[in-house]
mmCIF file of N, CA and C in Angstrom:
data_model
loop_
_atom_site.group_PDB
_atom_site.id
_atom_site.type_symbol
_atom_site.label_atom_id
_atom_site.label_comp_id
_atom_site.label_asym_id
_atom_site.label_seq_id
_atom_site.Cartn_x
_atom_site.Cartn_y
_atom_site.Cartn_z
ATOM 1 N N LEU A 8 -8.234 3.140 22.325
ATOM 2 C CA LEU A 8 -7.040 3.065 21.329
ATOM 3 C C LEU A 8 -7.689 3.056 20.269
ATOM 4 N N SER A 9 -7.399 4.163 19.413
ATOM 5 C CA SER A 9 -7.936 3.717 17.820
ATOM 6 C C SER A 9 -6.499 2.403 16.897
ATOM 7 N N LEU A 10 -6.696 1.715 16.322
ATOM 8 C CA LEU A 10 -5.436 0.889 15.478
ATOM 9 C C LEU A 10 -6.596 1.113 14.335
ATOM 10 N N SER A 11 -5.255 1.401 13.312
ATOM 11 C CA SER A 11 -6.254 1.225 11.774
ATOM 12 C C SER A 11 -4.805 0.211 10.992
ATOM 13 N N LEU A 12 -5.575 -0.499 10.097
ATOM 14 C CA LEU A 12 -4.608 -0.883 9.193
ATOM 15 C C LEU A 12 -5.047 -0.950 7.493
ATOM 16 N N VAL A 13 -3.878 -0.759 7.160
ATOM 17 C CA VAL A 13 -4.007 -0.761 6.019
ATOM 18 C C VAL A 13 -2.949 -1.746 4.708
ATOM 19 N N MET A 14 -3.855 -2.608 4.234
ATOM 20 C CA MET A 14 -2.785 -3.464 2.897
ATOM 21 C C MET A 14 -2.879 -3.148 2.073
ATOM 22 N N PHE A 15 -1.932 -3.061 1.672
ATOM 23 C CA PHE A 15 -1.830 -2.651 -0.142
ATOM 24 C C PHE A 15 -0.536 -3.001 -0.789
ATOM 25 N N ASP A 16 -1.195 -3.326 -1.992
ATOM 26 C CA ASP A 16 0.173 -3.966 -3.301
ATOM 27 C C ASP A 16 -0.246 -3.184 -4.730
ATOM 28 N N LEU A 17 0.733 -3.564 -5.226
ATOM 29 C CA LEU A 17 1.070 -2.818 -6.438
ATOM 30 C C LEU A 17 0.683 -3.484 -7.161
ATOM 31 N N ASP A 18 -0.237 -2.723 -8.175
ATOM 32 C CA ASP A 18 -0.844 -3.171 -8.827
ATOM 33 C C ASP A 18 0.004 -3.782 -10.172
ATOM 34 N N HIS A 19 -0.611 -4.776 -10.948
ATOM 35 C CA HIS A 19 -0.277 -5.383 -11.987
ATOM 36 C C HIS A 19 1.152 -5.645 -11.469
ATOM 37 N N PHE A 20 1.948 -6.209 -10.772
ATOM 38 C CA PHE A 20 3.385 -5.688 -10.485
ATOM 39 C C PHE A 20 4.560 -7.145 -11.480
ATOM 40 N N LYS A 21 3.482 -8.132 -11.857
ATOM 41 C CA LYS A 21 4.080 -9.293 -12.861
ATOM 42 C C LYS A 21 4.390 -8.845 -13.849
ATOM 43 N N GLN A 22 3.572 -8.111 -14.544
ATOM 44 C CA GLN A 22 3.835 -6.899 -15.718
ATOM 45 C C GLN A 22 4.646 -6.507 -15.742
ATOM 46 N N THR A 23 4.509 -5.247 -14.442
ATOM 47 C CA THR A 23 6.316 -4.779 -14.010
ATOM 48 C C THR A 23 7.112 -5.532 -14.019
ATOM 49 N N ASN A 24 7.212 -6.734 -13.981
ATOM 50 C CA ASN A 24 8.522 -7.685 -13.696
ATOM 51 C C ASN A 24 9.105 -7.922 -15.222
ATOM 52 N N ASP A 25 7.867 -8.239 -15.594
ATOM 53 C CA ASP A 25 8.162 -9.009 -16.772
ATOM 54 C C ASP A 25 8.531 -8.391 -18.223
ATOM 55 N N LYS A 26 7.615 -6.891 -18.344
ATOM 56 C CA LYS A 26 8.328 -5.929 -18.347
ATOM 57 C C LYS A 26 9.520 -4.862 -18.600
ATOM 58 N N PHE A 27 9.830 -4.487 -17.323
ATOM 59 C CA PHE A 27 10.790 -4.259 -17.120
ATOM 60 C C PHE A 27 12.265 -5.179 -16.353
ATOM 61 N N GLY A 28 11.759 -6.196 -15.977
ATOM 62 C CA GLY A 28 12.474 -6.651 -15.588
ATOM 63 C C GLY A 28 12.604 -6.860 -13.609
ATOM 64 N N HIS A 29 13.544 -7.629 -13.461
ATOM 65 C CA HIS A 29 13.004 -8.059 -11.657
ATOM 66 C C HIS A 29 13.808 -7.671 -11.072
ATOM 67 N N LEU A 30 15.126 -6.345 -11.692
ATOM 68 C CA LEU A 30 15.638 -5.893 -10.975
ATOM 69 C C LEU A 30 15.044 -4.166 -10.538
ATOM 70 N N ALA A 31 14.135 -4.078 -12.211
ATOM 71 C CA ALA A 31 13.272 -2.691 -11.818
ATOM 72 C C ALA A 31 12.122 -3.125 -11.280
ATOM 73 N N GLY A 32 11.627 -4.266 -11.250
ATOM 74 C CA GLY A 32 10.701 -4.679 -9.904
ATOM 75 C C GLY A 32 10.999 -4.455 -8.173
ATOM 76 N N ASP A 33 12.210 -4.868 -8.055
ATOM 77 C CA ASP A 33 13.145 -4.610 -6.884
ATOM 78 C C ASP A 33 13.277 -3.134 -6.887
ATOM 79 N N TYR A 34 13.940 -2.152 -7.050
ATOM 80 C CA TYR A 34 13.703 -0.478 -7.560
ATOM 81 C C TYR A 34 12.540 -0.831 -6.838
ATOM 82 N N VAL A 35 11.130 -0.767 -7.775
ATOM 83 C CA VAL A 35 9.970 0.209 -7.627
ATOM 84 C C VAL A 35 9.762 -0.726 -5.862
ATOM 85 N N LEU A 36 10.059 -1.824 -5.862
ATOM 86 C CA LEU A 36 9.250 -1.994 -4.271
ATOM 87 C C LEU A 36 10.152 -1.381 -3.238
ATOM 88 N N LYS A 37 11.562 -1.204 -3.361
ATOM 89 C CA LYS A 37 12.353 -0.676 -2.790
ATOM 90 C C LYS A 37 11.737 0.713 -2.604
ATOM 91 N N GLU A 38 11.929 1.921 -3.700
ATOM 92 C CA GLU A 38 11.659 3.098 -3.821
ATOM 93 C C GLU A 38 9.754 3.810 -2.932
ATOM 94 N N THR A 39 9.031 2.584 -3.499
ATOM 95 C CA THR A 39 7.893 2.252 -2.985
ATOM 96 C C THR A 39 8.040 2.800 -1.248
ATOM 97 N N CYS A 40 8.611 1.871 -0.626
ATOM 98 C CA CYS A 40 8.752 1.586 0.614
ATOM 99 C C CYS A 40 9.517 2.761 1.077
ATOM 100 N N GLU A 41 10.562 3.259 0.172
ATOM 101 C CA GLU A 41 11.059 4.255 1.166
ATOM 102 C C GLU A 41 10.273 5.459 1.013
ATOM 103 N N LEU A 42 9.249 5.788 -0.133
ATOM 104 C CA LEU A 42 8.877 7.284 0.307
ATOM 105 C C LEU A 42 7.601 6.842 0.877
ATOM 106 N N ILE A 43 6.892 6.346 1.671
ATOM 107 C CA ILE A 43 5.912 5.986 2.474
ATOM 108 C C ILE A 43 7.203 6.547 3.720
ATOM 109 N N LYS A 44 7.796 5.338 3.916
ATOM 110 C CA LYS A 44 8.533 5.248 5.419
ATOM 111 C C LYS A 44 8.870 6.497 5.765
ATOM 112 N N ASN A 45 9.601 7.708 5.013
ATOM 113 C CA ASN A 45 10.466 8.360 4.896
ATOM 114 C C ASN A 45 9.649 9.240 4.764
ATOM 115 N N LYS A 46 8.367 9.718 4.158
ATOM 116 C CA LYS A 46 7.690 10.983 3.662
ATOM 117 C C LYS A 46 6.304 10.605 4.124
ATOM 118 N N MET A 47 6.243 9.691 4.134
ATOM 119 C CA MET A 47 4.015 9.654 4.760
ATOM 120 C C MET A 47 3.826 9.211 5.385
ATOM 121 N N ILE A 48 4.540 8.514 7.109
ATOM 122 C CA ILE A 48 4.148 8.281 7.787
ATOM 123 C C ILE A 48 5.118 8.605 9.112
ATOM 124 N N ARG A 49 3.728 8.460 10.450
ATOM 125 C CA ARG A 49 5.337 8.912 11.458
ATOM 126 C C ARG A 49 5.711 7.454 11.958
ATOM 127 N N SER A 50 6.657 8.206 13.064
ATOM 128 C CA SER A 50 7.820 7.281 13.555
ATOM 129 C C SER A 50 6.856 6.102 14.273
ATOM 130 N N GLN A 51 5.777 5.804 14.621
ATOM 131 C CA GLN A 51 5.200 5.374 15.719
ATOM 132 C C GLN A 51 4.494 4.381 14.604
ATOM 133 N N ASP A 52 4.134 4.703 13.329
ATOM 134 C CA ASP A 52 3.108 3.683 12.553
ATOM 135 C C ASP A 52 4.469 2.261 12.065
ATOM 136 N N ALA A 53 3.835 1.488 11.682
ATOM 137 C CA ALA A 53 4.622 0.119 11.308
ATOM 138 C C ALA A 53 4.289 0.057 9.849
ATOM 139 N N LEU A 54 5.236 0.067 8.769
ATOM 140 C CA LEU A 54 5.425 -0.613 7.568
ATOM 141 C C LEU A 54 6.385 -1.948 7.847
ATOM 142 N N GLY A 55 5.701 -3.331 6.909
ATOM 143 C CA GLY A 55 6.254 -4.132 6.767
ATOM 144 C C GLY A 55 5.599 -4.434 5.554
ATOM 145 N N ARG A 56 6.275 -6.194 4.513
ATOM 146 C CA ARG A 56 6.487 -6.549 4.013
ATOM 147 C C ARG A 56 5.162 -7.384 3.749
ATOM 148 N N TYR A 57 4.189 -7.688 3.805
ATOM 149 C CA TYR A 57 3.360 -8.618 4.395
ATOM 150 C C TYR A 57 3.807 -10.294 3.952
ATOM 151 N N GLY A 58 4.145 -9.735 1.985
ATOM 152 C CA GLY A 58 4.004 -11.363 1.048
ATOM 153 C C GLY A 58 4.266 -10.277 -0.779
ATOM 154 N N GLY A 59 4.886 -11.533 -1.291
ATOM 155 C CA GLY A 59 5.308 -10.778 -2.338
ATOM 156 C C GLY A 59 5.033 -9.133 -2.335
ATOM 157 N N GLU A 60 4.434 -8.533 -2.954
ATOM 158 C CA GLU A 60 4.346 -7.422 -3.541
ATOM 159 C C GLU A 60 3.154 -6.389 -2.602
ATOM 160 N N GLU A 61 2.775 -7.301 -1.198
ATOM 161 C CA GLU A 61 2.312 -6.825 -0.680
ATOM 162 C C GLU A 61 2.679 -6.281 0.581
ATOM 163 N N PHE A 62 2.157 -5.490 1.191
ATOM 164 C CA PHE A 62 2.409 -4.582 2.491
ATOM 165 C C PHE A 62 1.579 -4.178 3.321
ATOM 166 N N ALA A 63 1.642 -3.992 4.532
ATOM 167 C CA ALA A 63 0.910 -4.028 5.502
ATOM 168 C C ALA A 63 1.444 -2.416 6.625
ATOM 169 N N LEU A 64 0.383 -1.643 7.047
ATOM 170 C CA LEU A 64 0.751 -0.146 7.500
ATOM 171 C C LEU A 64 -0.138 -0.550 8.787
ATOM 172 N N LEU A 65 0.708 -0.370 9.366
ATOM 173 C CA LEU A 65 -0.317 0.065 10.966
ATOM 174 C C LEU A 65 -0.291 1.576 11.168
ATOM 175 N N LEU A 66 -1.411 1.737 11.652
ATOM 176 C CA LEU A 66 -1.115 3.092 12.004
ATOM 177 C C LEU A 66 -2.003 3.368 13.514
ATOM 178 N N ARG A 67 -0.872 3.113 14.732
ATOM 179 C CA ARG A 67 -1.096 3.897 15.734
ATOM 180 C C ARG A 67 -1.703 4.991 16.708
ATOM 181 N N GLU A 68 -2.771 4.831 17.098
ATOM 182 C CA GLU A 68 -3.531 6.003 17.486
ATOM 183 C C GLU A 68 -3.762 6.833 16.528
ATOM 184 N N THR A 69 -4.850 6.115 15.839
ATOM 185 C CA THR A 69 -5.038 6.854 13.714
ATOM 186 C C THR A 69 -6.735 6.445 13.565
ATOM 187 N N PRO A 70 -7.766 6.876 13.696
ATOM 188 C CA PRO A 70 -9.185 6.439 13.576
ATOM 189 C C PRO A 70 -9.222 6.478 12.347
ATOM 190 N N LEU A 71 -10.579 5.743 11.727
ATOM 191 C CA LEU A 71 -10.569 5.262 10.582
ATOM 192 C C LEU A 71 -10.501 6.867 9.648
ATOM 193 N N ARG A 72 -11.080 7.262 9.987
ATOM 194 C CA ARG A 72 -11.445 8.590 8.875
ATOM 195 C C ARG A 72 -9.756 9.220 8.726
ATOM 196 N N ILE A 73 -9.128 9.091 9.765
ATOM 197 C CA ILE A 73 -8.154 9.551 9.329
ATOM 198 C C ILE A 73 -6.842 8.591 8.070
ATOM 199 N N ALA A 74 -7.054 7.743 8.796
ATOM 200 C CA ALA A 74 -6.254 6.196 8.236
ATOM 201 C C ALA A 74 -7.093 6.530 6.643
ATOM 202 N N VAL A 75 -8.193 6.891 6.305
ATOM 203 C CA VAL A 75 -8.451 6.743 4.560
ATOM 204 C C VAL A 75 -7.437 8.367 4.371
ATOM 205 N N GLU A 76 -7.442 9.327 5.168
ATOM 206 C CA GLU A 76 -7.323 9.946 4.254
ATOM 207 C C GLU A 76 -5.358 10.478 4.375
ATOM 208 N N VAL A 77 -4.522 9.058 4.951
ATOM 209 C CA VAL A 77 -3.084 8.686 4.792
ATOM 210 C C VAL A 77 -3.183 7.776 3.698
ATOM 211 N N ALA A 78 -3.894 6.927 3.419
ATOM 212 C CA ALA A 78 -4.256 5.753 2.357
ATOM 213 C C ALA A 78 -4.172 6.539 1.194
ATOM 214 N N GLU A 79 -5.486 7.514 1.168
ATOM 215 C CA GLU A 79 -5.763 8.257 -0.062
ATOM 216 C C GLU A 79 -3.966 8.970 -0.414
ATOM 217 N N ARG A 80 -3.897 9.990 0.445
ATOM 218 C CA ARG A 80 -2.094 10.354 0.264
ATOM 219 C C ARG A 80 -1.169 9.465 0.055
ATOM 220 N N ILE A 81 -1.443 8.496 0.318
ATOM 221 C CA ILE A 81 -0.305 7.635 -0.142
ATOM 222 C C ILE A 81 -0.587 6.698 -1.528
ATOM 223 N N ARG A 82 -1.637 6.686 -1.836
ATOM 224 C CA ARG A 82 -1.978 7.143 -3.119
ATOM 225 C C ARG A 82 -1.779 7.283 -4.361
ATOM 226 N N SER A 83 -2.091 8.759 -4.437
ATOM 227 C CA SER A 83 -1.835 9.668 -4.724
ATOM 228 C C SER A 83 -0.632 9.625 -5.475
ATOM 229 N N THR A 84 0.262 9.767 -4.385
ATOM 230 C CA THR A 84 1.509 10.218 -4.039
ATOM 231 C C THR A 84 2.596 9.081 -5.226
ATOM 232 N N ILE A 85 2.077 7.701 -4.172
ATOM 233 C CA ILE A 85 2.666 6.836 -5.382
ATOM 234 C C ILE A 85 2.661 6.773 -7.375
ATOM 235 N N GLU A 86 1.209 7.126 -7.512
ATOM 236 C CA GLU A 86 0.782 6.782 -8.377
ATOM 237 C C GLU A 86 0.965 7.887 -9.320
ATOM 238 N N LYS A 87 1.550 9.864 -8.996
ATOM 239 C CA LYS A 87 2.363 10.675 -9.363
ATOM 240 C C LYS A 87 3.794 10.675 -9.827
ATOM 241 N N HIS A 88 4.409 10.048 -8.519
ATOM 242 C CA HIS A 88 6.062 9.561 -8.547
ATOM 243 C C HIS A 88 6.701 9.519 -10.010
ATOM 244 N N ARG A 89 7.172 9.619 -9.780
ATOM 245 C CA ARG A 89 8.219 9.253 -11.472
ATOM 246 C C ARG A 89 9.074 7.918 -11.330
ATOM 247 N N PHE A 90 8.707 6.572 -11.028
ATOM 248 C CA PHE A 90 9.907 6.064 -10.835
ATOM 249 C C PHE A 90 10.817 5.906 -12.273
ATOM 250 N N LEU A 91 12.342 5.868 -11.940
ATOM 251 C CA LEU A 91 12.785 5.438 -13.433
ATOM 252 C C LEU A 91 14.152 5.241 -12.903
ATOM 253 N N PHE A 92 13.879 3.593 -13.460
ATOM 254 C CA PHE A 92 14.653 2.906 -13.651
ATOM 255 C C PHE A 92 15.617 2.262 -15.053
ATOM 256 N N ASP A 93 16.640 2.443 -14.646
ATOM 257 C CA ASP A 93 17.654 2.449 -16.871
ATOM 258 C C ASP A 93 16.958 3.272 -17.483
ATOM 259 N N GLU A 94 16.257 4.662 -17.242
ATOM 260 C CA GLU A 94 16.224 5.711 -17.846
ATOM 261 C C GLU A 94 14.915 5.388 -18.267
ATOM 262 N N GLN A 95 13.918 4.901 -17.884
ATOM 263 C CA GLN A 95 12.843 4.269 -18.137
ATOM 264 C C GLN A 95 11.571 4.588 -16.691
ATOM 265 N N SER A 96 11.063 5.542 -17.631
ATOM 266 C CA SER A 96 9.826 5.286 -16.489
ATOM 267 C C SER A 96 8.844 4.771 -15.820
ATOM 268 N N VAL A 97 8.833 3.776 -14.740
ATOM 269 C CA VAL A 97 7.749 2.639 -14.897
ATOM 270 C C VAL A 97 6.476 3.561 -14.159
ATOM 271 N N PRO A 98 5.308 2.861 -14.608
ATOM 272 C CA PRO A 98 4.108 3.582 -14.184
ATOM 273 C C PRO A 98 3.759 2.664 -13.143
ATOM 274 N N VAL A 99 3.579 3.272 -11.832
ATOM 275 C CA VAL A 99 3.302 2.337 -10.426
ATOM 276 C C VAL A 99 2.396 2.522 -9.938
ATOM 277 N N THR A 100 1.220 2.456 -9.648
ATOM 278 C CA THR A 100 0.212 2.456 -8.662
ATOM 279 C C THR A 100 -0.505 1.525 -7.901
ATOM 280 N N ILE A 101 -0.947 1.672 -6.613
ATOM 281 C CA ILE A 101 -1.318 0.918 -5.622
ATOM 282 C C ILE A 101 -2.786 0.582 -5.557
ATOM 283 N N SER A 102 -3.059 -0.541 -4.816
ATOM 284 C CA SER A 102 -4.630 -0.329 -4.499
ATOM 285 C C SER A 102 -4.443 -1.298 -2.544
ATOM 286 N N MET A 103 -5.251 -0.456 -1.979
ATOM 287 C CA MET A 103 -5.145 -0.303 -0.473
ATOM 288 C C MET A 103 -6.280 -0.343 0.110
ATOM 289 N N GLY A 104 -6.596 -1.310 0.961
ATOM 290 C CA GLY A 104 -7.745 -1.647 1.917
ATOM 291 C C GLY A 104 -7.918 -1.100 3.522
ATOM 292 N N VAL A 105 -8.222 -0.380 4.331
ATOM 293 C CA VAL A 105 -8.487 -0.084 4.837
ATOM 294 C C VAL A 105 -9.227 -0.409 6.332
ATOM 295 N N VAL A 106 -8.901 -0.566 7.518
ATOM 296 C CA VAL A 106 -9.845 -0.801 8.360
ATOM 297 C C VAL A 106 -9.399 -0.616 9.643
ATOM 298 N N SER A 107 -10.436 -0.458 10.611
ATOM 299 C CA SER A 107 -10.110 -0.060 12.045
ATOM 300 C C SER A 107 -10.473 -1.098 13.089
ATOM 301 N N LEU A 108 -9.449 -1.195 13.925
ATOM 302 C CA LEU A 108 -9.842 -1.841 15.331
ATOM 303 C C LEU A 108 -11.035 -1.700 16.000
ATOM 304 N N ASP A 109 -12.093 -2.753 15.591
ATOM 305 C CA ASP A 109 -13.598 -2.116 16.384
ATOM 306 C C ASP A 109 -13.639 -3.794 17.003
ATOM 307 N N SER A 110 -14.901 -4.043 17.584
ATOM 308 C CA SER A 110 -15.209 -4.877 18.631
ATOM 309 C C SER A 110 -16.100 -6.252 17.225
ATOM 310 N N THR A 111 -15.636 -5.894 16.036
ATOM 311 C CA THR A 111 -15.903 -7.226 14.876
ATOM 312 C C THR A 111 -14.472 -8.155 14.943
ATOM 313 N N ALA A 112 -13.328 -7.307 15.287
ATOM 314 C CA ALA A 112 -12.242 -8.852 15.011
ATOM 315 C C ALA A 112 -12.108 -8.873 15.893
ATOM 316 N N LYS A 113 -12.401 -10.093 16.265
ATOM 317 C CA LYS A 113 -12.237 -11.257 17.586
ATOM 318 C C LYS A 113 -10.773 -11.859 17.718
ATOM 319 N N SER A 114 -9.358 -11.058 16.654
ATOM 320 C CA SER A 114 -8.161 -11.613 16.676
ATOM 321 C C SER A 114 -7.776 -10.866 15.713
ATOM 322 N N PRO A 115 -6.395 -11.255 16.199
ATOM 323 C CA PRO A 115 -5.502 -10.354 15.295
ATOM 324 C C PRO A 115 -5.509 -10.624 13.665
ATOM 325 N N ASP A 116 -5.578 -12.266 13.231
ATOM 326 C CA ASP A 116 -6.354 -12.350 12.177
ATOM 327 C C ASP A 116 -7.388 -12.086 11.620
ATOM 328 N N ALA A 117 -8.120 -12.144 12.454
ATOM 329 C CA ALA A 117 -9.405 -11.349 12.040
ATOM 330 C C ALA A 117 -9.620 -10.293 11.379
ATOM 331 N N PHE A 118 -8.782 -9.151 11.971
ATOM 332 C CA PHE A 118 -8.236 -8.121 11.548
ATOM 333 C C PHE A 118 -7.817 -7.699 9.944
ATOM 334 N N ILE A 119 -6.741 -8.728 10.490
ATOM 335 C CA ILE A 119 -5.557 -8.374 9.163
ATOM 336 C C ILE A 119 -6.893 -9.276 7.902
ATOM 337 N N ALA A 120 -7.616 -10.242 8.025
ATOM 338 C CA ALA A 120 -8.791 -10.496 6.869
ATOM 339 C C ALA A 120 -9.611 -9.365 6.270
ATOM 340 N N MET A 121 -10.157 -8.754 7.808
ATOM 341 C CA MET A 121 -11.417 -7.798 7.677
ATOM 342 C C MET A 121 -9.889 -6.695 6.102
ATOM 343 N N ALA A 122 -8.585 -6.461 6.665
ATOM 344 C CA ALA A 122 -8.017 -5.382 5.552
ATOM 345 C C ALA A 122 -7.928 -5.935 4.546
ATOM 346 N N ASP A 123 -7.754 -7.180 4.057
ATOM 347 C CA ASP A 123 -7.425 -8.435 2.588
ATOM 348 C C ASP A 123 -8.831 -8.225 1.878
ATOM 349 N N LYS A 124 -9.355 -8.297 2.838
ATOM 350 C CA LYS A 124 -10.520 -8.316 2.543
ATOM 351 C C LYS A 124 -11.349 -6.917 0.955
ATOM 352 N N ALA A 125 -11.004 -5.928 2.070
ATOM 353 C CA ALA A 125 -10.894 -4.170 1.913
ATOM 354 C C ALA A 125 -10.074 -4.570 0.859
ATOM 355 N N LEU A 126 -8.847 -4.385 0.932
ATOM 356 C CA LEU A 126 -8.028 -4.896 -0.630
ATOM 357 C C LEU A 126 -8.400 -5.562 -1.583
ATOM 358 N N TYR A 127 -8.611 -6.817 -1.570
ATOM 359 C CA TYR A 127 -9.205 -7.114 -2.353
ATOM 360 C C TYR A 127 -10.475 -6.692 -3.315
ATOM 361 N N ASP A 128 -11.465 -6.178 -2.385
ATOM 362 C CA ASP A 128 -12.648 -4.935 -3.141
ATOM 363 C C ASP A 128 -11.500 -3.584 -4.614
ATOM 364 N N ALA A 129 -10.816 -3.370 -3.690
ATOM 365 C CA ALA A 129 -9.743 -2.024 -4.396
ATOM 366 C C ALA A 129 -9.289 -2.315 -5.335
ATOM 367 N N LYS A 130 -9.272 -3.631 -5.628
ATOM 368 C CA LYS A 130 -8.481 -4.776 -6.838
ATOM 369 C C LYS A 130 -9.924 -4.543 -7.910
ATOM 370 N N ASN A 131 -10.236 -5.512 -6.916
ATOM 371 C CA ASN A 131 -11.929 -5.876 -8.363
ATOM 372 C C ASN A 131 -12.455 -4.788 -8.768
ATOM 373 N N SER A 132 -12.322 -3.548 -7.932
ATOM 374 C CA SER A 132 -13.083 -2.733 -8.628
ATOM 375 C C SER A 132 -12.586 -1.601 -9.713
ATOM 376 N N GLY A 133 -11.235 -1.985 -9.869
ATOM 377 C CA GLY A 133 -10.321 -1.088 -10.799
ATOM 378 C C GLY A 133 -9.581 -1.337 -10.907
ATOM 379 N N ARG A 134 -9.211 -1.192 -9.517
ATOM 380 C CA ARG A 134 -7.191 -1.088 -8.917
ATOM 381 C C ARG A 134 -7.250 0.568 -8.419
ATOM 382 N N ASN A 135 -5.397 1.044 -8.029
ATOM 383 C CA ASN A 135 -5.685 2.803 -8.143
ATOM 384 C C ASN A 135 -6.566 3.217 -7.526
ATOM 385 N N ARG A 136 -7.181 2.456 -6.012
ATOM 386 C CA ARG A 136 -7.770 3.378 -5.034
ATOM 387 C C ARG A 136 -7.918 2.640 -4.233
ATOM 388 N N VAL A 137 -8.816 3.425 -2.759
ATOM 389 C CA VAL A 137 -8.972 2.571 -1.126
ATOM 390 C C VAL A 137 -10.285 2.895 -0.983
ATOM 391 N N CYS A 138 -10.357 1.382 -0.486
ATOM 392 C CA CYS A 138 -11.695 0.486 -0.122
ATOM 393 C C CYS A 138 -11.067 0.623 1.230
ATOM 394 N N VAL A 139 -12.491 0.452 1.810
ATOM 395 C CA VAL A 139 -12.399 0.513 3.630
ATOM 396 C C VAL A 139 -13.794 -0.665 3.177
ATOM 397 N N ARG A 140 -13.356 -1.016 4.542
ATOM 398 C CA ARG A 140 -14.431 -2.309 5.151
ATOM 399 C C ARG A 140 -15.074 -1.955 6.928
#
């Protein structure tokens, strides 16, 4: 069984809320999820909000190489998508961390922690990118 996890969050989301308002922030969160859920992943994959503007995407029967391709396609799509709220264009990018389940993850928490570290790497190395652990 190949299982991959993608953790991602919206870059500088607090600034989006501060500049465009919380309704715009809500719109961006919903639009991002709709794009991913309806156009970017399969029905057997699971997308969920992990907290705040952080999300988890579980890719069933997906090896790491494919998971990275999926993550990059999502990242690129979000970056190019025109988020329009109250006739204002809201710039949105996301940072993503990708891991696959292997023998080093001793528990679900360890698996999530590995993905979180990869996400942290993406944010620390400039955001709007996919990092792998």
